[in-house]
Short mmCIF file of C-alpha atoms and ligand atoms in Angstrom, two decimals:
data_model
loop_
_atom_site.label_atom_id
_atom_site.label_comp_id
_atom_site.label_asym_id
_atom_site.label_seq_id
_atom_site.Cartn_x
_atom_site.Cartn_y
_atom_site.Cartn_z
CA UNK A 267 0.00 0.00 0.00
CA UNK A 268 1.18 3.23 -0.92
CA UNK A 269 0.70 5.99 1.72
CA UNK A 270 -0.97 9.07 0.30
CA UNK A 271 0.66 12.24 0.21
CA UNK A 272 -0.67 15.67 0.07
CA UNK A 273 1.69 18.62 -1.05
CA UNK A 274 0.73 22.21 -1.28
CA UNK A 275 3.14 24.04 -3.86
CA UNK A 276 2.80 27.86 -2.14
CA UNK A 277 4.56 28.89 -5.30
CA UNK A 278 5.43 32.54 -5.47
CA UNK A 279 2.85 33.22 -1.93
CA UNK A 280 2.68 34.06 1.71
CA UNK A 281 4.96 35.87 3.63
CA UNK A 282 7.23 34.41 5.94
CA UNK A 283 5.84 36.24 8.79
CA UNK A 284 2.54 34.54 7.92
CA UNK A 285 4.38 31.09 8.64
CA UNK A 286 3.58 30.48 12.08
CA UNK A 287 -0.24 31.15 12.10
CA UNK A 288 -0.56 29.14 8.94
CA UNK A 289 1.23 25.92 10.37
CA UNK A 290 -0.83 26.63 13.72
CA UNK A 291 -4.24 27.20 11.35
CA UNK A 292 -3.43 24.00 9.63
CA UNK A 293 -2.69 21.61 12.91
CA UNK A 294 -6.04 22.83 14.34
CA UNK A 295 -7.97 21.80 11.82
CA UNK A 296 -6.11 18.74 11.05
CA UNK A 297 -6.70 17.24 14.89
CA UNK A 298 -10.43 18.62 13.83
CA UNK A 299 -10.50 16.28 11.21
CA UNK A 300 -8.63 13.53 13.05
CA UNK A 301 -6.06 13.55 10.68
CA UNK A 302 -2.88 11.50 11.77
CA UNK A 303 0.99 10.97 10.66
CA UNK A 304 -0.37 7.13 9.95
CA UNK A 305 -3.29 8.70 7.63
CA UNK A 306 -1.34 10.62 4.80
CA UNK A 307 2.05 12.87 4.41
CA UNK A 308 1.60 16.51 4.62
CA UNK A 309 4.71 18.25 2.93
CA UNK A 310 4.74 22.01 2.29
CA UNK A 311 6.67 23.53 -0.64
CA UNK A 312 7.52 26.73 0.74
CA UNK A 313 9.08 29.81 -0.71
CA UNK A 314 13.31 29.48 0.11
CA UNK A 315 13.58 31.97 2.49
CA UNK A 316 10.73 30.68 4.60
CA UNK A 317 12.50 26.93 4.95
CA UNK A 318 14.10 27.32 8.34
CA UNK A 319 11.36 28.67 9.91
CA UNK A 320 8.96 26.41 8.09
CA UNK A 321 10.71 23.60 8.48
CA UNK A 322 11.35 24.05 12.56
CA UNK A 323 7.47 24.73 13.32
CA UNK A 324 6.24 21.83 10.10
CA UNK A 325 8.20 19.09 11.78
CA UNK A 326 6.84 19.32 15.72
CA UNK A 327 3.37 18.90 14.23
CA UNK A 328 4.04 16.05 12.02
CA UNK A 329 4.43 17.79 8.15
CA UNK A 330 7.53 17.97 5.84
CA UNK A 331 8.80 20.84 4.17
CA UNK A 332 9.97 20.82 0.64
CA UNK A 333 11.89 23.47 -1.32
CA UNK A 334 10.72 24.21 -5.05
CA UNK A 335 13.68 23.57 -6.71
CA UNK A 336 17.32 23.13 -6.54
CA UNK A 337 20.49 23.44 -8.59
CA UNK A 338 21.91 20.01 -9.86
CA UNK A 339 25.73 21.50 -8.35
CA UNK A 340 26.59 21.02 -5.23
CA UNK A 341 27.84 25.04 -4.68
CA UNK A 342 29.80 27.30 -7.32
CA UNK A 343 28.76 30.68 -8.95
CA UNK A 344 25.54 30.40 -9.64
CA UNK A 345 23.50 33.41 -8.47
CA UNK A 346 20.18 32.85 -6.91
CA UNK A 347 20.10 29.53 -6.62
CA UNK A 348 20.46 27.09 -3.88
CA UNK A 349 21.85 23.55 -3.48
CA UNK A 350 20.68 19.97 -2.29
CA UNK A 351 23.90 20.93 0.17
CA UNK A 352 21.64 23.95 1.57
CA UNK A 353 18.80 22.32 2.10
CA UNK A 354 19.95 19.28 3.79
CA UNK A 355 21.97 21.40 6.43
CA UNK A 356 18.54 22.93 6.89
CA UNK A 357 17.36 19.91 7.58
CA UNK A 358 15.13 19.53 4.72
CA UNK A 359 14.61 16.31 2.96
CA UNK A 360 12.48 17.09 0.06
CA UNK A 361 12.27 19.37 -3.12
CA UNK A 362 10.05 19.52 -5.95
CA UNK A 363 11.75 19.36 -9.46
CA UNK A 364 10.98 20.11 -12.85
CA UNK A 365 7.99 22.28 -11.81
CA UNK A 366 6.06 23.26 -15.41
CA UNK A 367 6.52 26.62 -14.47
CA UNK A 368 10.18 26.25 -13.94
CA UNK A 369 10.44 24.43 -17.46
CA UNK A 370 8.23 27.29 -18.94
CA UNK A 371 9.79 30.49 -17.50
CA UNK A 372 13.39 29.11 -16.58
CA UNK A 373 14.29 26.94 -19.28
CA UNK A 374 14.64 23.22 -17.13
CA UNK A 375 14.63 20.68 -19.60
CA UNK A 376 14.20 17.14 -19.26
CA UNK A 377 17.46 16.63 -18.92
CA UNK A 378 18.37 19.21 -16.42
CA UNK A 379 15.20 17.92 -14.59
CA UNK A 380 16.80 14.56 -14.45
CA UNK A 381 20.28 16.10 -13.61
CA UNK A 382 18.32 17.94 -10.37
CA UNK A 383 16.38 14.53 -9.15
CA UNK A 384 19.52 13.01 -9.35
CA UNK A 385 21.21 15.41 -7.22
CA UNK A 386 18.37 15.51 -4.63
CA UNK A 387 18.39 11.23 -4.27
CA UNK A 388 22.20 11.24 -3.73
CA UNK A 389 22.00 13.36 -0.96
CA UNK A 390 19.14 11.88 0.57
CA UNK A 391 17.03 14.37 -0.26
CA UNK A 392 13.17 12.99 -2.05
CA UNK A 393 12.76 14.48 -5.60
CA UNK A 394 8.95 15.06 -6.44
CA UNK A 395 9.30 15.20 -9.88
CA UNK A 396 6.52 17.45 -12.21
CA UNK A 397 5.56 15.91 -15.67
CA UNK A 398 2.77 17.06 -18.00
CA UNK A 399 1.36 17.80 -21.40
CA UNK A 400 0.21 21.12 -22.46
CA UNK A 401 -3.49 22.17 -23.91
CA UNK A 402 -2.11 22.08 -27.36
CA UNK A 403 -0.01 18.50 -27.03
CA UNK A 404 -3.17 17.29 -25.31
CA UNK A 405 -5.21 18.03 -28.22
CA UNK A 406 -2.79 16.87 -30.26
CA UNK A 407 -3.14 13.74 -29.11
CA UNK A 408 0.84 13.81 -27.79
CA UNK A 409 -0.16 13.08 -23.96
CA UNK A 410 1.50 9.67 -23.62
CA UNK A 411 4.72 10.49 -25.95
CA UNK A 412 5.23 13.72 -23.94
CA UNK A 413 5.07 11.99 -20.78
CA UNK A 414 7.65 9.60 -21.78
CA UNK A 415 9.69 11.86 -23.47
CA UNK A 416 9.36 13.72 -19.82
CA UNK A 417 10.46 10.84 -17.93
CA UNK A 418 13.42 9.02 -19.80
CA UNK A 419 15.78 10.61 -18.83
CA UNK A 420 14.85 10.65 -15.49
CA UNK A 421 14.50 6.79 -15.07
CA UNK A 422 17.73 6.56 -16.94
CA UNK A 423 19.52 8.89 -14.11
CA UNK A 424 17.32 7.36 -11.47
CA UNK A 425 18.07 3.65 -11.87
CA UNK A 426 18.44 1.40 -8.98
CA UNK A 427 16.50 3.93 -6.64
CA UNK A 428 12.92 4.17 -5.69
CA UNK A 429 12.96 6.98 -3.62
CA UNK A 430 11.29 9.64 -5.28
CA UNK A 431 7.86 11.00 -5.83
CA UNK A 432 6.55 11.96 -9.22
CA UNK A 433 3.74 14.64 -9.59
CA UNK A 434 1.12 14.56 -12.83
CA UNK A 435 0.44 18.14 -13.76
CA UNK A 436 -1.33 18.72 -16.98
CA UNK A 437 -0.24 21.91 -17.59
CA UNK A 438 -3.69 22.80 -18.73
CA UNK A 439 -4.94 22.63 -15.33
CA UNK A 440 -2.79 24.35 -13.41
CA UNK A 441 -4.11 27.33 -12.32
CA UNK A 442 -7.19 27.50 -14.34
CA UNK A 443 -9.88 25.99 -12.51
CA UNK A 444 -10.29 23.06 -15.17
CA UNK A 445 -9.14 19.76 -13.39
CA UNK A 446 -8.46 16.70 -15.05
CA UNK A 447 -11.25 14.53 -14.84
CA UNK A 448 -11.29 11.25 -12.36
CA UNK A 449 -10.81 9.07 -15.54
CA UNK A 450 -8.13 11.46 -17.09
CA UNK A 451 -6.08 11.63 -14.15
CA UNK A 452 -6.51 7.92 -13.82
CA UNK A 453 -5.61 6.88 -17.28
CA UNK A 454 -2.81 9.35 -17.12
CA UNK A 455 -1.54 8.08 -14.24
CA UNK A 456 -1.67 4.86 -15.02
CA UNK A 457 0.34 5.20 -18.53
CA UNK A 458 3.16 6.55 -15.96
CA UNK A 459 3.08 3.77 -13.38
CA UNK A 460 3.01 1.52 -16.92
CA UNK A 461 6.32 3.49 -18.11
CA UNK A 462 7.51 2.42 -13.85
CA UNK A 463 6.63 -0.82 -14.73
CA UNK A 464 8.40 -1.06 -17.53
CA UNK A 465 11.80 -0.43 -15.48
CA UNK A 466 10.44 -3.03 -12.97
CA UNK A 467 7.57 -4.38 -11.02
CA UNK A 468 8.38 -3.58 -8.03
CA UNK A 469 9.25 0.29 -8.69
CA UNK A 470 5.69 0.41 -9.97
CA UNK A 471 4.29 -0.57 -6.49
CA UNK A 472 6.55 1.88 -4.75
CA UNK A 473 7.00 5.13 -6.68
CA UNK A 474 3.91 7.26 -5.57
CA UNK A 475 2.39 9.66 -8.16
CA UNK A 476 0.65 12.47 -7.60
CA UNK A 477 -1.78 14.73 -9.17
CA UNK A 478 -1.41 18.19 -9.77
CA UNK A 479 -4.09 20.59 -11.40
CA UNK A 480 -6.65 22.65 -9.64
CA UNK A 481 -7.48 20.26 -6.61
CA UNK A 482 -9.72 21.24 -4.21
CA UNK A 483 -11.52 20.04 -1.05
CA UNK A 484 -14.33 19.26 -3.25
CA UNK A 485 -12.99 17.18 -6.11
CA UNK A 486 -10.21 15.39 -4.11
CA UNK A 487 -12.41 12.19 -2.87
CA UNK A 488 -13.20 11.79 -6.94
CA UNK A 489 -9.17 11.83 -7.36
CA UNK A 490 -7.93 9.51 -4.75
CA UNK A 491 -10.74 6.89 -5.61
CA UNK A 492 -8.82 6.20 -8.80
CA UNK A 493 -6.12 3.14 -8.46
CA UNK A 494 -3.21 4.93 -9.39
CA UNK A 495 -3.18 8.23 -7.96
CA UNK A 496 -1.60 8.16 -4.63
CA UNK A 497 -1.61 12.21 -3.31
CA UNK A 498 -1.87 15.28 -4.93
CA UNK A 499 0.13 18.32 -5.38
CA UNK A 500 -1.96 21.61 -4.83
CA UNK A 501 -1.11 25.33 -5.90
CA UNK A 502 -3.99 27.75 -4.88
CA UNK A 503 -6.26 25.60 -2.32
CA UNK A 504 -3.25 24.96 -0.32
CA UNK A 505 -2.32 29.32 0.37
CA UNK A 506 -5.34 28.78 2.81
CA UNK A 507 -4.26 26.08 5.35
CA UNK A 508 -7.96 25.56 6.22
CA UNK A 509 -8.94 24.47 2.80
CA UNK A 510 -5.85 22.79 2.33
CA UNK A 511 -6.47 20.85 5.77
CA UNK A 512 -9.69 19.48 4.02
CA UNK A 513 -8.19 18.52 1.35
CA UNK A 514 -5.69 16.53 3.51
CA UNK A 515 -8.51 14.90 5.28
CA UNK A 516 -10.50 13.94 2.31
CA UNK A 517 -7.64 12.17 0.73
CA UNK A 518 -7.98 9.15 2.95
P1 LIG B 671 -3.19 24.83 -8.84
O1 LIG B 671 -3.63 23.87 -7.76
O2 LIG B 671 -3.25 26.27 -8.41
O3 LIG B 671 -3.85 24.55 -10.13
O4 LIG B 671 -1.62 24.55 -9.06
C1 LIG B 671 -1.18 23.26 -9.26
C2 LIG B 671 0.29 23.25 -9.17
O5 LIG B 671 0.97 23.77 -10.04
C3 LIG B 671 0.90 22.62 -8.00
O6 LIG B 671 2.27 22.46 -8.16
#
């Protein structure tokens, strides 16, 4: 059995000072719910100057704290960024990669994608890796050859390791109000864990996939009644930690 997990992707949103209440706003309502550790993961993707902080008050109540991205190098000149290195003297053991926004404005290709997870998993830090077609490859009828193209190199710098997380985002959804439907996300999802499967059995059973795209509190229980989607990865329902807290508790 594959234990769900919830992310919420806070993108570009919040202010650090709002960290506190949020994390507090989000543990009330979780124990409201009777939400437990045993139930589901709750990671946060939080802005990189509110890590610390996040992380410190996220893991007395139970959650994990992700950054958004990373650089594939260790340290050098690279302005702006931050390293695997950073995070895990932080003491943060997660980071999203390959983020469709970080392909579309910052130029992350598939292959620096799979450079990045790569980086992550040898420092012991879990990759939850973002794959998706556009509108226009959807409609093209390119879903399943730009999910593959997506992932190759990422299984090819990933072999021998299950430890990472990979995140269906049809681009087309993010953001837009128009989520995937059940049996979209489903046979999505299940192409992927068939591309897993392909590698090996048992890194089909293991590797969780989550979906990304407009989730809500009220279309969540349609989502995680499908076979092969094991969490979800939410943008704008998760900035308010007591819609977000729903959505945790619907999940199971
Ligand atoms: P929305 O939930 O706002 O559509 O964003 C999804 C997303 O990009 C999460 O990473």
């Amino acid at each position: 059995m594959r234990k769900p997990l919830i992310a919420g992707n806070w993108k570009m949103n919040l202010l650090y000072s709002k960290v506190p209440s949020y994390v507090e706003v989000l543990t009330k309502e979780l124990q409201a719910l009777h939400w437990t550790q045993a139930t589901s993961g709750v990671l946060l993707a939080v802005p990189s100057p509110f890590l610390g902080l996040a992380r410190e008050l996220a893991s007395k109540q139970g959650f994990s704290v992700a950054a958004q991205t990373i650089h594939e190098k260790s340290e050098g000149a690279f302005t702006g960024e931050i390293s695997v290195n950073m995070l895990k003297d932080l003491g943060v053991d997660w980071t999203l990669v390959g983020h469709s926004e970080r392909r579309q404005y910052y130029n992350e290709t598939n292959e620096s994608v799979a450079l990045k997870s790569k980086a992550a998993l040898e420092h012991g830090v879990t990759p939850v890796i973002c794959i998706g077609e556009t509108r226009a490859e959807r409609e093209a009828n390119q879903t399943h050859e730009v999910l593959r193209k997506q992932l190759a190199p990422v299984l090819t710098a990933l072999k021998g390791s299950d430890a990472y997380v990979l995140a269906y985002e049809p681009v087309w959804a993010i953001g837009t109000g128009l989520t995937a439907s059940d049996e979209q996300a489903q046979e999505a999802h299940a192409f992927i864990r068939s591309l897993l499967r392909a590698e090996s059995p048992a890194l089909a059973e293991k590797v969780r996939i989550l979906y990304g795209g407009s989730v809500k509190s009220s279309n969540i229980k349609g989502l995680m009644a499908q076979p092969d989607i094991d969490g979800a990865l939410v943008g704008g329902a998760s900035l308010d930690p007591t819609e977000f807290a729903k959505i945790v508790a619907f999940s199971r």
